[in-house]
Structure formats: structure tokens, C-alpha cells
């Protein structure tokens, strides 16, 4: 897999290189290895071979990023592993027809009529959301937009070292890009 680093500009400019057999609706994401599936819009690949969730990580400067994702502190998991887990959670919630509960997190887990597979997904999302406070303590914000603005002011050398400097900071897609 290609490295998946929080970025405000892709290292491979879009359109310059087309990844043969890995763009469009077929193949797998180059960054998280998710296979593109017609029934799963978040798995669709862009010209760089990135799925919709990995595109968020690579373009923190998207205008709507704060509605699409939040920063959390999660050094235990790689960005690609977090995306794979979050995608599975969102797929389960959609499968159970309760994707609207995503935002409510742990309080919805107590709701007895929610199927067990959806409750597990909600519990996992709530656990990830509980790491927002830690990233706020460390960075001063959990807003991807704020991080993008800070990153765009960095000089090239510091920006190139962002993966090490941001160790533990992950982007959690919210499931409604
Ligand atoms: Zn991906």
C-alpha cells in the first residue's frame, strides 16, 4: 500500500499519472486496499487510486472537510487501518438502516431495538470519538480545516516531515461525504 499521510496537496498531482487498472470503479484503493464495489460509494477510486475516505486524508483543504471528518488521537492504529474499521462500521449501520445514529454514538448503543451488529459498530465509533478530546489537548483543535490551514503555512521542509510530527493524529471519516 502507498503511504497515507494527512496532506493538503497530493504528492501525485491529480491527472498527471493515471494508475492503470486502479482508477474508476474497479481495482482496490492504493492507500487502504479496499476493493472498489459498485454498491459502496465510499470505495470509488479517484484518478490517484484513492477511495473516498482516503481522498479526505489526502485533501484536508477540501471546503467541506469539517462536515466529512474529524481528527482523533489514535497512535495504536495506522490511518489505513482506522479507515478500514470505520468503513466496516458505516457499512454495518447502513445495512441495518440506522446510519442516522452514527452521530449519536454511545447513547444510541443503549437503544434496545438496534440490532447487535449495529450496536457494535456504534460502540466502535463512540470509542474512536472518545479520542477527540486527546487530539484537542495536543493540537488545540479536532478540526481538519484548522489543521489544513496550519499545514498550508508550513515551509516545504517542515511539511515534508508532517507524518512524523503528527504521529498519532488520525482522520476519522464521518460517513457522509
Ligand atoms: Zn482507501
PDB file of C-alpha atoms and ligand atoms in Angstrom:
ATOM      1  CA  UNK A   1       0.000   0.000   0.000  1.00  0.00           C
ATOM      2  CA  UNK A   2       1.102   3.572  -0.659  1.00  0.00           C
ATOM      3  CA  UNK A   3       1.719   5.710   2.481  1.00  0.00           C
ATOM      4  CA  UNK A   4      -1.417   7.529   3.653  1.00  0.00           C
ATOM      5  CA  UNK A   5      -0.350  10.835   5.223  1.00  0.00           C
ATOM      6  CA  UNK A   6      -2.509  13.779   6.325  1.00  0.00           C
ATOM      7  CA  UNK A   7      -1.998  16.237   3.456  1.00  0.00           C
ATOM      8  CA  UNK A   8      -3.235  19.455   1.925  1.00  0.00           C
ATOM      9  CA  UNK A   9      -1.882  18.689  -1.516  1.00  0.00           C
ATOM     10  CA  UNK A  10      -1.466  15.265  -3.057  1.00  0.00           C
ATOM     11  CA  UNK A  11       2.113  14.168  -3.655  1.00  0.00           C
ATOM     12  CA  UNK A  12       0.958  12.831  -7.014  1.00  0.00           C
ATOM     13  CA  UNK A  13      -0.863  15.706  -8.751  1.00  0.00           C
ATOM     14  CA  UNK A  14      -4.290  14.534  -9.893  1.00  0.00           C
ATOM     15  CA  UNK A  15      -4.410  13.730 -13.561  1.00  0.00           C
ATOM     16  CA  UNK A  16      -0.639  13.626 -14.036  1.00  0.00           C
ATOM     17  CA  UNK A  17      -0.313   9.898 -13.518  1.00  0.00           C
ATOM     18  CA  UNK A  18      -3.186   7.539 -14.077  1.00  0.00           C
ATOM     19  CA  UNK A  19      -2.777   4.302 -12.173  1.00  0.00           C
ATOM     20  CA  UNK A  20      -3.510   1.692 -14.779  1.00  0.00           C
ATOM     21  CA  UNK A  21      -6.287  -0.667 -13.781  1.00  0.00           C
ATOM     22  CA  UNK A  22      -6.622   1.081 -10.453  1.00  0.00           C
ATOM     23  CA  UNK A  23      -8.828   4.045 -11.199  1.00  0.00           C
ATOM     24  CA  UNK A  24     -12.513   4.297 -11.962  1.00  0.00           C
ATOM     25  CA  UNK A  25     -14.855   1.721 -10.484  1.00  0.00           C
ATOM     26  CA  UNK A  26     -12.532  -1.277 -10.487  1.00  0.00           C
ATOM     27  CA  UNK A  27      -9.438  -2.360  -8.570  1.00  0.00           C
ATOM     28  CA  UNK A  28      -8.551  -1.543  -4.954  1.00  0.00           C
ATOM     29  CA  UNK A  29      -7.671   1.646  -3.131  1.00  0.00           C
ATOM     30  CA  UNK A  30      -3.921   2.232  -3.386  1.00  0.00           C
ATOM     31  CA  UNK A  31      -3.813   3.553   0.199  1.00  0.00           C
ATOM     32  CA  UNK A  32      -6.120   1.282   2.266  1.00  0.00           C
ATOM     33  CA  UNK A  33      -6.518  -1.717  -0.106  1.00  0.00           C
ATOM     34  CA  UNK A  34     -10.330  -1.546  -0.032  1.00  0.00           C
ATOM     35  CA  UNK A  35     -11.728  -3.164  -3.191  1.00  0.00           C
ATOM     36  CA  UNK A  36     -13.976  -0.820  -5.191  1.00  0.00           C
ATOM     37  CA  UNK A  37     -17.566  -2.112  -5.047  1.00  0.00           C
ATOM     38  CA  UNK A  38     -20.477  -0.724  -7.088  1.00  0.00           C
ATOM     39  CA  UNK A  39     -22.807  -0.814  -4.029  1.00  0.00           C
ATOM     40  CA  UNK A  40     -20.313   1.059  -1.802  1.00  0.00           C
ATOM     41  CA  UNK A  41     -19.873   4.706  -2.885  1.00  0.00           C
ATOM     42  CA  UNK A  42     -17.074   5.323  -0.360  1.00  0.00           C
ATOM     43  CA  UNK A  43     -14.973   2.698  -2.185  1.00  0.00           C
ATOM     44  CA  UNK A  44     -14.996   4.509  -5.543  1.00  0.00           C
ATOM     45  CA  UNK A  45     -11.490   5.454  -6.655  1.00  0.00           C
ATOM     46  CA  UNK A  46     -10.200   8.796  -7.919  1.00  0.00           C
ATOM     47  CA  UNK A  47      -7.533   9.272 -10.607  1.00  0.00           C
ATOM     48  CA  UNK A  48      -4.803   8.679  -7.993  1.00  0.00           C
ATOM     49  CA  UNK A  49      -6.376   5.353  -6.994  1.00  0.00           C
ATOM     50  CA  UNK A  50      -7.662   6.681  -3.651  1.00  0.00           C
ATOM     51  CA  UNK A  51     -11.083   5.707  -2.246  1.00  0.00           C
ATOM     52  CA  UNK A  52     -13.453   8.428  -0.995  1.00  0.00           C
ATOM     53  CA  UNK A  53     -12.203   8.093   2.608  1.00  0.00           C
ATOM     54  CA  UNK A  54      -8.509   8.179   1.696  1.00  0.00           C
ATOM     55  CA  UNK A  55      -9.207  11.214  -0.509  1.00  0.00           C
ATOM     56  CA  UNK A  56     -10.284  13.054   2.670  1.00  0.00           C
ATOM     57  CA  UNK A  57      -6.928  12.276   4.324  1.00  0.00           C
ATOM     58  CA  UNK A  58      -5.027  13.442   1.264  1.00  0.00           C
ATOM     59  CA  UNK A  59      -7.014  16.664   0.811  1.00  0.00           C
ATOM     60  CA  UNK A  60      -7.642  18.236   4.218  1.00  0.00           C
ATOM     61  CA  UNK A  61      -8.130  21.550   2.381  1.00  0.00           C
ATOM     62  CA  UNK A  62     -11.473  20.422   0.897  1.00  0.00           C
ATOM     63  CA  UNK A  63     -14.058  23.148   1.630  1.00  0.00           C
ATOM     64  CA  UNK A  64     -16.483  20.730   3.347  1.00  0.00           C
ATOM     65  CA  UNK A  65     -13.883  18.698   5.274  1.00  0.00           C
ATOM     66  CA  UNK A  66     -15.213  19.606   8.752  1.00  0.00           C
ATOM     67  CA  UNK A  67     -18.568  18.032   7.844  1.00  0.00           C
ATOM     68  CA  UNK A  68     -16.901  14.951   6.407  1.00  0.00           C
ATOM     69  CA  UNK A  69     -14.325  14.028   9.056  1.00  0.00           C
ATOM     70  CA  UNK A  70     -12.878  14.785  12.484  1.00  0.00           C
ATOM     71  CA  UNK A  71      -9.374  14.463  13.929  1.00  0.00           C
ATOM     72  CA  UNK A  72      -8.718  11.951  16.705  1.00  0.00           C
ATOM     73  CA  UNK A  73      -5.621  10.849  18.624  1.00  0.00           C
ATOM     74  CA  UNK A  74      -5.056   7.161  17.860  1.00  0.00           C
ATOM     75  CA  UNK A  75      -1.372   6.143  17.665  1.00  0.00           C
ATOM     76  CA  UNK A  76      -2.357   2.462  18.107  1.00  0.00           C
ATOM     77  CA  UNK A  77      -3.811   2.251  14.600  1.00  0.00           C
ATOM     78  CA  UNK A  78      -2.432   3.334  11.245  1.00  0.00           C
ATOM     79  CA  UNK A  79      -4.554   5.732   9.228  1.00  0.00           C
ATOM     80  CA  UNK A  80      -5.284   2.954   6.718  1.00  0.00           C
ATOM     81  CA  UNK A  81      -6.395   0.539   9.479  1.00  0.00           C
ATOM     82  CA  UNK A  82      -8.681   3.173  11.011  1.00  0.00           C
ATOM     83  CA  UNK A  83     -10.290   3.804   7.634  1.00  0.00           C
ATOM     84  CA  UNK A  84     -10.883   0.078   7.103  1.00  0.00           C
ATOM     85  CA  UNK A  85     -12.579  -0.215  10.526  1.00  0.00           C
ATOM     86  CA  UNK A  86     -14.668   2.936  10.147  1.00  0.00           C
ATOM     87  CA  UNK A  87     -15.789   1.846   6.687  1.00  0.00           C
ATOM     88  CA  UNK A  88     -16.910  -1.502   8.100  1.00  0.00           C
ATOM     89  CA  UNK A  89     -18.847   0.299  10.871  1.00  0.00           C
ATOM     90  CA  UNK A  90     -20.576   2.599   8.385  1.00  0.00           C
ATOM     91  CA  UNK A  91     -21.417  -0.361   6.125  1.00  0.00           C
ATOM     92  CA  UNK A  92     -22.997  -2.227   9.055  1.00  0.00           C
ATOM     93  CA  UNK A  93     -25.061   0.795  10.087  1.00  0.00           C
ATOM     94  CA  UNK A  94     -26.228   1.273   6.519  1.00  0.00           C
ATOM     95  CA  UNK A  95     -27.020  -2.443   6.234  1.00  0.00           C
ATOM     96  CA  UNK A  96     -29.171  -2.154   9.389  1.00  0.00           C
ATOM     97  CA  UNK A  97     -30.786   1.057   8.098  1.00  0.00           C
ATOM     98  CA  UNK A  98     -29.578   3.076  11.111  1.00  0.00           C
ATOM     99  CA  UNK A  99     -26.773   5.191   9.619  1.00  0.00           C
ATOM    100  CA  UNK A 100     -28.531   8.264  11.101  1.00  0.00           C
ATOM    101  CA  UNK A 101     -27.418   7.028  14.551  1.00  0.00           C
ATOM    102  CA  UNK A 102     -23.714   7.491  13.716  1.00  0.00           C
ATOM    103  CA  UNK A 103     -23.564  10.985  15.191  1.00  0.00           C
ATOM    104  CA  UNK A 104     -25.245   9.952  18.433  1.00  0.00           C
ATOM    105  CA  UNK A 105     -22.515   7.455  19.262  1.00  0.00           C
ATOM    106  CA  UNK A 106     -22.660   5.720  22.611  1.00  0.00           C
ATOM    107  CA  UNK A 107     -26.101   6.954  23.743  1.00  0.00           C
ATOM    108  CA  UNK A 108     -27.684   5.135  20.821  1.00  0.00           C
ATOM    109  CA  UNK A 109     -25.997   1.889  21.897  1.00  0.00           C
ATOM    110  CA  UNK A 110     -28.453   1.648  24.777  1.00  0.00           C
ATOM    111  CA  UNK A 111     -31.375   1.647  22.392  1.00  0.00           C
ATOM    112  CA  UNK A 112     -32.724  -1.895  22.583  1.00  0.00           C
ATOM    113  CA  UNK A 113     -34.279  -2.026  19.125  1.00  0.00           C
ATOM    114  CA  UNK A 114     -30.940  -1.527  17.380  1.00  0.00           C
ATOM    115  CA  UNK A 115     -29.538  -4.845  16.046  1.00  0.00           C
ATOM    116  CA  UNK A 116     -26.420  -6.173  17.757  1.00  0.00           C
ATOM    117  CA  UNK A 117     -24.178  -5.707  14.692  1.00  0.00           C
ATOM    118  CA  UNK A 118     -25.208  -2.050  14.535  1.00  0.00           C
ATOM    119  CA  UNK A 119     -24.684  -1.628  18.282  1.00  0.00           C
ATOM    120  CA  UNK A 120     -21.143  -2.997  17.943  1.00  0.00           C
ATOM    121  CA  UNK A 121     -20.460  -0.543  15.126  1.00  0.00           C
ATOM    122  CA  UNK A 122     -21.849   2.350  17.198  1.00  0.00           C
ATOM    123  CA  UNK A 123     -19.726   1.317  20.169  1.00  0.00           C
ATOM    124  CA  UNK A 124     -16.594   1.274  17.980  1.00  0.00           C
ATOM    125  CA  UNK A 125     -17.391   4.719  16.568  1.00  0.00           C
ATOM    126  CA  UNK A 126     -18.043   6.032  20.097  1.00  0.00           C
ATOM    127  CA  UNK A 127     -14.659   4.646  21.199  1.00  0.00           C
ATOM    128  CA  UNK A 128     -12.930   6.461  18.330  1.00  0.00           C
ATOM    129  CA  UNK A 129     -14.862   9.671  19.088  1.00  0.00           C
ATOM    130  CA  UNK A 130     -13.702   9.481  22.703  1.00  0.00           C
ATOM    131  CA  UNK A 131     -10.207  10.229  21.317  1.00  0.00           C
ATOM    132  CA  UNK A 132     -11.264  13.669  20.056  1.00  0.00           C
ATOM    133  CA  UNK A 133     -10.511  15.218  23.465  1.00  0.00           C
ATOM    134  CA  UNK A 134      -6.913  13.969  23.372  1.00  0.00           C
ATOM    135  CA  UNK A 135      -6.225  15.416  19.929  1.00  0.00           C
ATOM    136  CA  UNK A 136      -7.749  18.726  21.083  1.00  0.00           C
ATOM    137  CA  UNK A 137      -5.443  18.724  24.094  1.00  0.00           C
ATOM    138  CA  UNK A 138      -2.416  18.109  21.872  1.00  0.00           C
ATOM    139  CA  UNK A 139      -3.221  20.168  18.761  1.00  0.00           C
ATOM    140  CA  UNK A 140      -5.671  22.682  20.200  1.00  0.00           C
ATOM    141  CA  UNK A 141      -8.359  21.545  17.751  1.00  0.00           C
ATOM    142  CA  UNK A 142     -10.024  18.482  16.239  1.00  0.00           C
ATOM    143  CA  UNK A 143     -10.968  20.388  13.098  1.00  0.00           C
ATOM    144  CA  UNK A 144      -9.366  19.046   9.904  1.00  0.00           C
ATOM    145  CA  UNK A 145      -9.866  22.501   8.380  1.00  0.00           C
ATOM    146  CA  UNK A 146      -7.842  24.119  11.169  1.00  0.00           C
ATOM    147  CA  UNK A 147      -5.066  21.573  10.632  1.00  0.00           C
ATOM    148  CA  UNK A 148      -5.162  22.196   6.879  1.00  0.00           C
ATOM    149  CA  UNK A 149      -4.796  25.930   7.469  1.00  0.00           C
ATOM    150  CA  UNK A 150      -1.847  25.359   9.790  1.00  0.00           C
ATOM    151  CA  UNK A 151      -0.249  22.948   7.303  1.00  0.00           C
ATOM    152  CA  UNK A 152      -0.604  25.325   4.377  1.00  0.00           C
ATOM    153  CA  UNK A 153       1.539  27.853   6.298  1.00  0.00           C
ATOM    154  CA  UNK A 154       4.400  25.372   6.814  1.00  0.00           C
ATOM    155  CA  UNK A 155       7.569  25.633   4.791  1.00  0.00           C
ATOM    156  CA  UNK A 156       8.323  22.747   2.438  1.00  0.00           C
ATOM    157  CA  UNK A 157      10.846  21.063   4.722  1.00  0.00           C
ATOM    158  CA  UNK A 158       8.569  21.004   7.780  1.00  0.00           C
ATOM    159  CA  UNK A 159       5.580  19.985   5.654  1.00  0.00           C
ATOM    160  CA  UNK A 160       7.570  17.058   4.226  1.00  0.00           C
ATOM    161  CA  UNK A 161       8.166  15.883   7.809  1.00  0.00           C
ATOM    162  CA  UNK A 162       4.460  16.066   8.779  1.00  0.00           C
ATOM    163  CA  UNK A 163       3.949  12.294   9.157  1.00  0.00           C
ATOM    164  CA  UNK A 164       6.486  12.184  11.993  1.00  0.00           C
ATOM    165  CA  UNK A 165       5.371  15.457  13.594  1.00  0.00           C
ATOM    166  CA  UNK A 166       1.695  14.439  13.555  1.00  0.00           C
ATOM    167  CA  UNK A 167       2.417  10.992  14.947  1.00  0.00           C
ATOM    168  CA  UNK A 168      -0.830   9.645  16.411  1.00  0.00           C
ATOM    169  CA  UNK A 169      -3.147  12.175  14.760  1.00  0.00           C
ATOM    170  CA  UNK A 170      -5.701  10.369  12.579  1.00  0.00           C
ATOM    171  CA  UNK A 171      -8.589  11.496  10.423  1.00  0.00           C
ATOM    172  CA  UNK A 172     -11.885   9.733  11.110  1.00  0.00           C
ATOM    173  CA  UNK A 173     -14.371   9.953   8.202  1.00  0.00           C
ATOM    174  CA  UNK A 174     -17.925  10.573   9.443  1.00  0.00           C
ATOM    175  CA  UNK A 175     -19.616   8.548   6.732  1.00  0.00           C
ATOM    176  CA  UNK A 176     -21.474  11.287   4.886  1.00  0.00           C
ATOM    177  CA  UNK A 177     -19.078  12.725   2.295  1.00  0.00           C
TER     178      UNK A 177
HETATM  179 ZN1  LIG B   1      -8.740   3.982   0.722  1.00  0.00          ZN
END
